[in-house]
PDB file of C-alpha atoms in Angstrom:
ATOM      1  CA  ASP A   1     101.031  37.878  -6.792  1.00 61.00           C
ATOM      2  CA  ALA A   2      98.178  36.836  -4.457  1.00 71.00           C
ATOM      3  CA  ASP A   3      98.059  33.438  -3.059  1.00 92.00           C
ATOM      4  CA  VAL A   4      94.411  33.060  -3.975  1.00 96.00           C
ATOM      5  CA  THR A   5      93.251  34.878  -7.167  1.00 96.00           C
ATOM      6  CA  GLN A   6      89.552  35.271  -8.078  1.00 97.00           C
ATOM      7  CA  THR A   7      88.287  36.333 -11.506  1.00 97.00           C
ATOM      8  CA  PRO A   8      86.381  38.451 -12.380  1.00 97.00           C
ATOM      9  CA  ARG A   9      86.435  40.981  -9.343  1.00 96.00           C
ATOM     10  CA  ASN A  10      83.115  42.358 -10.465  1.00 97.00           C
ATOM     11  CA  ARG A  11      80.495  41.203 -12.714  1.00 97.00           C
ATOM     12  CA  ILE A  12      76.949  42.397 -13.734  1.00 97.00           C
ATOM     13  CA  THR A  13      74.822  39.791 -15.430  1.00 96.00           C
ATOM     14  CA  LYS A  14      71.265  39.296 -16.464  1.00 97.00           C
ATOM     15  CA  THR A  15      68.766  37.008 -14.979  1.00 98.00           C
ATOM     16  CA  GLY A  16      68.843  33.612 -16.631  1.00 97.00           C
ATOM     17  CA  LYS A  17      72.475  33.813 -17.844  1.00 97.00           C
ATOM     18  CA  ARG A  18      74.968  31.261 -17.013  1.00 96.00           C
ATOM     19  CA  ILE A  19      78.101  32.697 -15.309  1.00 97.00           C
ATOM     20  CA  MET A  20      81.372  31.124 -14.003  1.00 97.00           C
ATOM     21  CA  LEU A  21      83.477  32.528 -11.324  1.00 98.00           C
ATOM     22  CA  GLU A  22      87.115  31.278 -11.308  1.00 98.00           C
ATOM     23  CA  CYS A  23      89.474  30.667  -8.439  1.00 98.00           C
ATOM     24  CA  SER A  24      93.204  29.774  -8.665  1.00 97.00           C
ATOM     25  CA  GLN A  25      95.827  29.264  -5.845  1.00 97.00           C
ATOM     26  CA  THR A  26      99.457  28.907  -5.362  1.00 95.00           C
ATOM     27  CA  LYS A  27      99.407  27.764  -1.810  1.00 92.00           C
ATOM     28  CA  GLY A  28      99.528  24.036  -2.825  1.00 93.00           C
ATOM     29  CA  HIS A  29      96.579  23.290  -0.680  1.00 93.00           C
ATOM     30  CA  ASP A  30      94.240  20.378  -1.413  1.00 91.00           C
ATOM     31  CA  ARG A  31      91.236  21.970   0.365  1.00 93.00           C
ATOM     32  CA  MET A  32      89.293  24.615  -1.425  1.00 95.00           C
ATOM     33  CA  TYR A  33      85.956  26.402  -0.646  1.00 96.00           C
ATOM     34  CA  TRP A  34      83.391  28.672  -2.136  1.00 98.00           C
ATOM     35  CA  TYR A  35      81.552  31.018   0.100  1.00 97.00           C
ATOM     36  CA  ARG A  36      78.820  33.543  -0.329  1.00 97.00           C
ATOM     37  CA  GLN A  37      78.582  36.736   1.776  1.00 95.00           C
ATOM     38  CA  ASP A  38      75.462  38.922   2.285  1.00 92.00           C
ATOM     39  CA  PRO A  39      75.017  41.713   4.836  1.00 80.00           C
ATOM     40  CA  GLY A  40      74.152  40.360   8.218  1.00 73.00           C
ATOM     41  CA  LEU A  41      74.563  36.675   7.215  1.00 76.00           C
ATOM     42  CA  GLY A  42      78.236  36.192   7.424  1.00 85.00           C
ATOM     43  CA  LEU A  43      80.082  33.669   5.184  1.00 92.00           C
ATOM     44  CA  ARG A  44      77.946  30.866   4.052  1.00 93.00           C
ATOM     45  CA  LEU A  45      79.572  27.779   2.429  1.00 94.00           C
ATOM     46  CA  ILE A  46      78.294  26.798  -0.968  1.00 97.00           C
ATOM     47  CA  TYR A  47      80.596  23.975  -1.868  1.00 97.00           C
ATOM     48  CA  TYR A  48      84.023  22.606  -0.712  1.00 95.00           C
ATOM     49  CA  SER A  49      86.484  20.188  -2.102  1.00 94.00           C
ATOM     50  CA  PHE A  50      89.090  18.281  -0.123  1.00 91.00           C
ATOM     51  CA  ASP A  51      90.978  17.059  -3.294  1.00 90.00           C
ATOM     52  CA  VAL A  52      90.412  16.990  -6.995  1.00 92.00           C
ATOM     53  CA  LYS A  53      88.082  13.969  -6.799  1.00 92.00           C
ATOM     54  CA  ASP A  54      86.167  14.966  -3.750  1.00 93.00           C
ATOM     55  CA  ILE A  55      83.391  17.630  -4.044  1.00 95.00           C
ATOM     56  CA  ASN A  56      80.814  18.391  -1.357  1.00 94.00           C
ATOM     57  CA  LYS A  57      77.805  20.492  -0.941  1.00 95.00           C
ATOM     58  CA  GLY A  58      77.766  23.161   1.652  1.00 94.00           C
ATOM     59  CA  GLU A  59      74.915  24.986   3.428  1.00 91.00           C
ATOM     60  CA  ILE A  60      73.579  26.646   0.308  1.00 94.00           C
ATOM     61  CA  SER A  61      74.466  24.756  -2.834  1.00 96.00           C
ATOM     62  CA  ASP A  62      71.007  24.874  -4.459  1.00 96.00           C
ATOM     63  CA  GLY A  63      71.340  26.902  -7.832  1.00 96.00           C
ATOM     64  CA  TYR A  64      75.212  26.460  -7.833  1.00 97.00           C
ATOM     65  CA  SER A  65      77.669  23.926  -9.324  1.00 97.00           C
ATOM     66  CA  VAL A  66      81.383  23.597  -9.033  1.00 97.00           C
ATOM     67  CA  SER A  67      84.256  22.044 -10.948  1.00 97.00           C
ATOM     68  CA  ARG A  68      87.730  21.225  -9.563  1.00 96.00           C
ATOM     69  CA  GLN A  69      89.888  21.195 -12.723  1.00 91.00           C
ATOM     70  CA  ALA A  70      93.056  20.790 -10.867  1.00 94.00           C
ATOM     71  CA  GLN A  71      94.557  21.090  -7.397  1.00 94.00           C
ATOM     72  CA  ALA A  72      94.986  24.712  -8.100  1.00 96.00           C
ATOM     73  CA  LYS A  73      91.667  25.596  -9.690  1.00 97.00           C
ATOM     74  CA  PHE A  74      88.203  25.611  -8.489  1.00 98.00           C
ATOM     75  CA  SER A  75      85.354  27.166 -10.329  1.00 98.00           C
ATOM     76  CA  LEU A  76      81.782  28.154  -9.322  1.00 98.00           C
ATOM     77  CA  SER A  77      79.011  28.348 -11.686  1.00 98.00           C
ATOM     78  CA  LEU A  78      75.502  29.713 -11.660  1.00 97.00           C
ATOM     79  CA  GLU A  79      73.536  27.753 -14.219  1.00 92.00           C
ATOM     80  CA  SER A  80      70.749  30.402 -14.522  1.00 96.00           C
ATOM     81  CA  ALA A  81      71.430  33.425 -12.518  1.00 97.00           C
ATOM     82  CA  ILE A  82      68.642  34.983 -10.437  1.00 97.00           C
ATOM     83  CA  PRO A  83      68.535  38.310  -8.566  1.00 97.00           C
ATOM     84  CA  ASN A  84      68.766  36.822  -5.177  1.00 95.00           C
ATOM     85  CA  GLN A  85      72.147  35.375  -6.086  1.00 97.00           C
ATOM     86  CA  THR A  86      73.457  39.019  -6.008  1.00 97.00           C
ATOM     87  CA  ALA A  87      76.194  38.886  -3.349  1.00 96.00           C
ATOM     88  CA  LEU A  88      79.947  38.847  -2.655  1.00 96.00           C
ATOM     89  CA  TYR A  89      81.553  35.593  -3.433  1.00 98.00           C
ATOM     90  CA  PHE A  90      84.818  34.273  -1.844  1.00 97.00           C
ATOM     91  CA  CYS A  91      87.120  31.435  -2.755  1.00 97.00           C
ATOM     92  CA  ALA A  92      89.349  30.141  -0.022  1.00 96.00           C
ATOM     93  CA  THR A  93      91.922  27.382   0.462  1.00 95.00           C
ATOM     94  CA  SER A  94      93.082  25.849   3.774  1.00 91.00           C
ATOM     95  CA  GLU A  95      95.804  23.780   5.378  1.00 83.00           C
ATOM     96  CA  MET A  96      94.877  20.453   7.018  1.00 78.00           C
ATOM     97  CA  GLY A  97      94.517  22.134  10.320  1.00 73.00           C
ATOM     98  CA  GLY A  98      91.989  24.574   8.930  1.00 76.00           C
ATOM     99  CA  LYS A  99      93.946  27.880   8.477  1.00 86.00           C
ATOM    100  CA  ALA A 100      92.324  29.452   5.598  1.00 91.00           C
ATOM    101  CA  PHE A 101      93.532  31.874   2.838  1.00 94.00           C
ATOM    102  CA  PHE A 102      90.964  33.940   1.105  1.00 96.00           C
ATOM    103  CA  GLY A 103      90.779  35.562  -2.334  1.00 96.00           C
ATOM    104  CA  GLN A 104      89.733  39.130  -2.644  1.00 94.00           C
ATOM    105  CA  GLY A 105      86.240  38.366  -3.684  1.00 96.00           C
ATOM    106  CA  THR A 106      83.932  38.743  -6.679  1.00 97.00           C
ATOM    107  CA  ARG A 107      81.117  41.096  -6.436  1.00 96.00           C
ATOM    108  CA  LEU A 108      78.142  39.633  -8.511  1.00 97.00           C
ATOM    109  CA  THR A 109      75.118  41.492  -9.404  1.00 97.00           C
ATOM    110  CA  VAL A 110      72.243  39.782 -11.148  1.00 97.00           C
ATOM    111  CA  VAL A 111      69.763  42.287 -12.783  1.00 97.00           C
TER     112      VAL A 111
ATOM    113  CA  THR B   1      74.249  20.216  13.414  1.00 50.00           C
ATOM    114  CA  GLN B   2      76.532  22.563  15.257  1.00 55.00           C
ATOM    115  CA  LEU B   3      75.203  25.849  16.573  1.00 72.00           C
ATOM    116  CA  LEU B   4      77.637  28.608  16.254  1.00 85.00           C
ATOM    117  CA  GLU B   5      76.832  31.928  17.636  1.00 92.00           C
ATOM    118  CA  GLN B   6      78.823  35.189  17.758  1.00 95.00           C
ATOM    119  CA  SER B   7      77.770  38.152  19.866  1.00 95.00           C
ATOM    120  CA  PRO B   8      77.198  40.977  19.744  1.00 96.00           C
ATOM    121  CA  GLN B   9      76.379  41.240  16.122  1.00 94.00           C
ATOM    122  CA  PHE B  10      77.157  44.973  15.959  1.00 95.00           C
ATOM    123  CA  LEU B  11      79.312  47.034  18.210  1.00 97.00           C
ATOM    124  CA  SER B  12      80.078  50.714  17.806  1.00 97.00           C
ATOM    125  CA  ILE B  13      82.584  52.276  20.229  1.00 97.00           C
ATOM    126  CA  GLN B  14      84.846  55.268  20.801  1.00 97.00           C
ATOM    127  CA  GLU B  15      88.520  55.227  20.314  1.00 97.00           C
ATOM    128  CA  GLY B  16      90.340  54.084  23.487  1.00 97.00           C
ATOM    129  CA  GLU B  17      87.516  51.935  24.785  1.00 97.00           C
ATOM    130  CA  ASN B  18      87.925  48.182  25.673  1.00 98.00           C
ATOM    131  CA  LEU B  19      85.655  45.606  24.202  1.00 98.00           C
ATOM    132  CA  THR B  20      84.965  41.854  24.174  1.00 98.00           C
ATOM    133  CA  VAL B  21      83.334  39.749  21.479  1.00 98.00           C
ATOM    134  CA  TYR B  22      82.173  36.132  22.042  1.00 97.00           C
ATOM    135  CA  CYS B  23      81.976  33.084  19.841  1.00 96.00           C
ATOM    136  CA  ASN B  24      79.938  30.180  21.405  1.00 94.00           C
ATOM    137  CA  SER B  25      78.962  26.725  20.218  1.00 89.00           C
ATOM    138  CA  SER B  26      77.198  23.634  21.411  1.00 85.00           C
ATOM    139  CA  SER B  27      79.969  21.479  20.051  1.00 86.00           C
ATOM    140  CA  VAL B  28      83.518  20.671  21.127  1.00 87.00           C
ATOM    141  CA  PHE B  29      86.335  21.494  18.731  1.00 86.00           C
ATOM    142  CA  SER B  30      89.932  20.649  18.211  1.00 87.00           C
ATOM    143  CA  SER B  31      90.797  24.300  17.575  1.00 89.00           C
ATOM    144  CA  LEU B  32      89.256  27.635  16.727  1.00 91.00           C
ATOM    145  CA  GLN B  33      90.355  30.423  14.513  1.00 93.00           C
ATOM    146  CA  TRP B  34      89.573  34.214  14.546  1.00 96.00           C
ATOM    147  CA  TYR B  35      89.600  36.272  11.314  1.00 96.00           C
ATOM    148  CA  ARG B  36      89.229  39.909  10.642  1.00 96.00           C
ATOM    149  CA  GLN B  37      87.656  41.203   7.412  1.00 95.00           C
ATOM    150  CA  GLU B  38      87.887  44.669   6.234  1.00 92.00           C
ATOM    151  CA  PRO B  39      85.325  46.279   3.794  1.00 86.00           C
ATOM    152  CA  GLY B  40      85.890  44.909   0.317  1.00 83.00           C
ATOM    153  CA  GLU B  41      88.439  42.408   1.267  1.00 90.00           C
ATOM    154  CA  GLY B  42      88.654  38.783   2.155  1.00 92.00           C
ATOM    155  CA  PRO B  43      88.955  37.607   5.802  1.00 94.00           C
ATOM    156  CA  VAL B  44      92.508  37.463   7.166  1.00 95.00           C
ATOM    157  CA  LEU B  45      93.563  34.994   9.974  1.00 94.00           C
ATOM    158  CA  LEU B  46      94.402  36.567  13.184  1.00 96.00           C
ATOM    159  CA  VAL B  47      95.091  33.704  15.494  1.00 95.00           C
ATOM    160  CA  THR B  48      94.347  29.983  16.101  1.00 93.00           C
ATOM    161  CA  VAL B  49      93.745  28.730  19.637  1.00 93.00           C
ATOM    162  CA  VAL B  50      94.097  25.007  20.222  1.00 91.00           C
ATOM    163  CA  THR B  51      94.299  24.105  23.928  1.00 91.00           C
ATOM    164  CA  GLY B  52      91.395  24.496  26.308  1.00 92.00           C
ATOM    165  CA  GLY B  53      91.967  27.520  28.427  1.00 94.00           C
ATOM    166  CA  GLU B  54      94.720  28.872  26.153  1.00 95.00           C
ATOM    167  CA  VAL B  55      95.179  32.700  25.886  1.00 97.00           C
ATOM    168  CA  LYS B  56      97.057  34.228  23.133  1.00 96.00           C
ATOM    169  CA  LYS B  57      97.892  37.847  22.724  1.00 97.00           C
ATOM    170  CA  LEU B  58      98.434  39.772  19.528  1.00 95.00           C
ATOM    171  CA  LYS B  59      99.392  43.328  20.410  1.00 95.00           C
ATOM    172  CA  ARG B  60      96.146  44.857  21.870  1.00 97.00           C
ATOM    173  CA  LEU B  61      94.112  41.764  21.141  1.00 97.00           C
ATOM    174  CA  THR B  62      93.694  38.906  23.510  1.00 98.00           C
ATOM    175  CA  PHE B  63      92.054  35.595  22.491  1.00 97.00           C
ATOM    176  CA  GLN B  64      90.926  32.973  24.836  1.00 97.00           C
ATOM    177  CA  PHE B  65      89.743  29.337  24.210  1.00 95.00           C
ATOM    178  CA  GLY B  66      87.275  28.027  26.721  1.00 94.00           C
ATOM    179  CA  ASP B  67      88.318  25.352  29.010  1.00 93.00           C
ATOM    180  CA  ALA B  68      85.818  22.898  27.342  1.00 92.00           C
ATOM    181  CA  ARG B  69      86.920  24.041  23.832  1.00 91.00           C
ATOM    182  CA  LYS B  70      83.265  25.029  22.964  1.00 91.00           C
ATOM    183  CA  ASP B  71      83.647  28.820  23.187  1.00 93.00           C
ATOM    184  CA  SER B  72      86.163  31.676  22.748  1.00 96.00           C
ATOM    185  CA  SER B  73      86.476  35.351  23.350  1.00 97.00           C
ATOM    186  CA  LEU B  74      88.301  38.158  21.795  1.00 98.00           C
ATOM    187  CA  HIS B  75      89.181  41.300  23.875  1.00 98.00           C
ATOM    188  CA  ILE B  76      90.536  44.401  22.420  1.00 98.00           C
ATOM    189  CA  THR B  77      92.184  46.846  24.654  1.00 98.00           C
ATOM    190  CA  ALA B  78      92.158  50.562  23.829  1.00 98.00           C
ATOM    191  CA  ALA B  79      90.376  50.125  20.522  1.00 97.00           C
ATOM    192  CA  GLN B  80      91.661  52.091  17.546  1.00 97.00           C
ATOM    193  CA  PRO B  81      89.837  53.109  14.307  1.00 96.00           C
ATOM    194  CA  GLY B  82      92.109  50.542  12.505  1.00 95.00           C
ATOM    195  CA  ASP B  83      90.554  47.830  14.572  1.00 96.00           C
ATOM    196  CA  THR B  84      87.307  48.423  12.508  1.00 96.00           C
ATOM    197  CA  GLY B  85      86.045  45.414  10.754  1.00 95.00           C
ATOM    198  CA  LEU B  86      84.079  42.159  10.646  1.00 95.00           C
ATOM    199  CA  TYR B  87      85.464  39.713  13.231  1.00 97.00           C
ATOM    200  CA  LEU B  88      84.681  36.069  12.397  1.00 95.00           C
ATOM    201  CA  CYS B  89      85.198  32.838  14.294  1.00 94.00           C
ATOM    202  CA  ALA B  90      85.630  29.380  12.712  1.00 92.00           C
ATOM    203  CA  PRO B  91      85.865  26.321  14.792  1.00 88.00           C
ATOM    204  CA  TRP B  92      87.870  23.359  13.432  1.00 83.00           C
ATOM    205  CA  GLY B  93      87.447  19.635  14.158  1.00 74.00           C
ATOM    206  CA  GLY B  94      84.637  17.689  15.795  1.00 60.00           C
ATOM    207  CA  SER B  95      81.804  17.956  13.270  1.00 54.00           C
ATOM    208  CA  ASN B  96      83.419  20.925  11.448  1.00 55.00           C
ATOM    209  CA  TYR B  97      86.123  19.888   9.120  1.00 73.00           C
ATOM    210  CA  LYS B  98      84.463  21.832   6.353  1.00 81.00           C
ATOM    211  CA  LEU B  99      85.379  25.305   7.570  1.00 85.00           C
ATOM    212  CA  THR B 100      82.228  27.140   8.418  1.00 87.00           C
ATOM    213  CA  PHE B 101      82.005  30.576  10.088  1.00 90.00           C
ATOM    214  CA  GLY B 102      79.923  32.394  12.657  1.00 88.00           C
ATOM    215  CA  LYS B 103      77.905  35.452  11.363  1.00 91.00           C
ATOM    216  CA  GLY B 104      80.565  37.700  12.879  1.00 94.00           C
ATOM    217  CA  THR B 105      80.591  40.912  14.992  1.00 96.00           C
ATOM    218  CA  LEU B 106      80.854  44.053  12.936  1.00 95.00           C
ATOM    219  CA  LEU B 107      82.963  46.431  14.957  1.00 96.00           C
ATOM    220  CA  THR B 108      83.182  50.155  14.343  1.00 96.00           C
ATOM    221  CA  VAL B 109      85.622  52.256  16.232  1.00 97.00           C
ATOM    222  CA  ASN B 110      84.962  55.946  16.002  1.00 97.00           C
ATOM    223  CA  PRO B 111      87.819  58.499  16.300  1.00 95.00           C
TER     224      PRO B 111
END
């Protein structure tokens, strides 16, 4: 089993729908992250969490929210999806020294 | 706000050629990580450099951390098609304890 698991792997949704992307990890790390990747723009940080009670906005948090349900689970929600949120989304965990482990990504298409 | 730049953004070379890609910042960091991302996959950690001036080798890949711990380079000797991918750097420490990435260098090695 993968250390960091994202579900779903692919999703097509309609404009205005609420959607949740889920992430779970077996690494035992406190730190978890959500990134968005668009061609030519690298990985942009949406939200990050250093423990269950600590949630922080990243570079591009507008239009997104997160929930840290447990140390192992970190979910990303799009409250009202719009087409420009079509992207590849990655969840990651990291050790205290920054070494990160990524999920395999969720490809989201908003039509 | 840290400024992190990777160059070049795109690089297309023939098998057997050598290449160097760069990661430069305006800030000093405790360490710096290099990741490689293959199409459709999450990034995977290649190496972490910690000490100013440090050089680490991973088979045909040579990583160097600048003396001032503000920049790094990745040199690939005799590139192979399997080296194709997006190379990302991620500084750690200083103002970046939230794990942000450069935009990456997209390397294509043609047979």
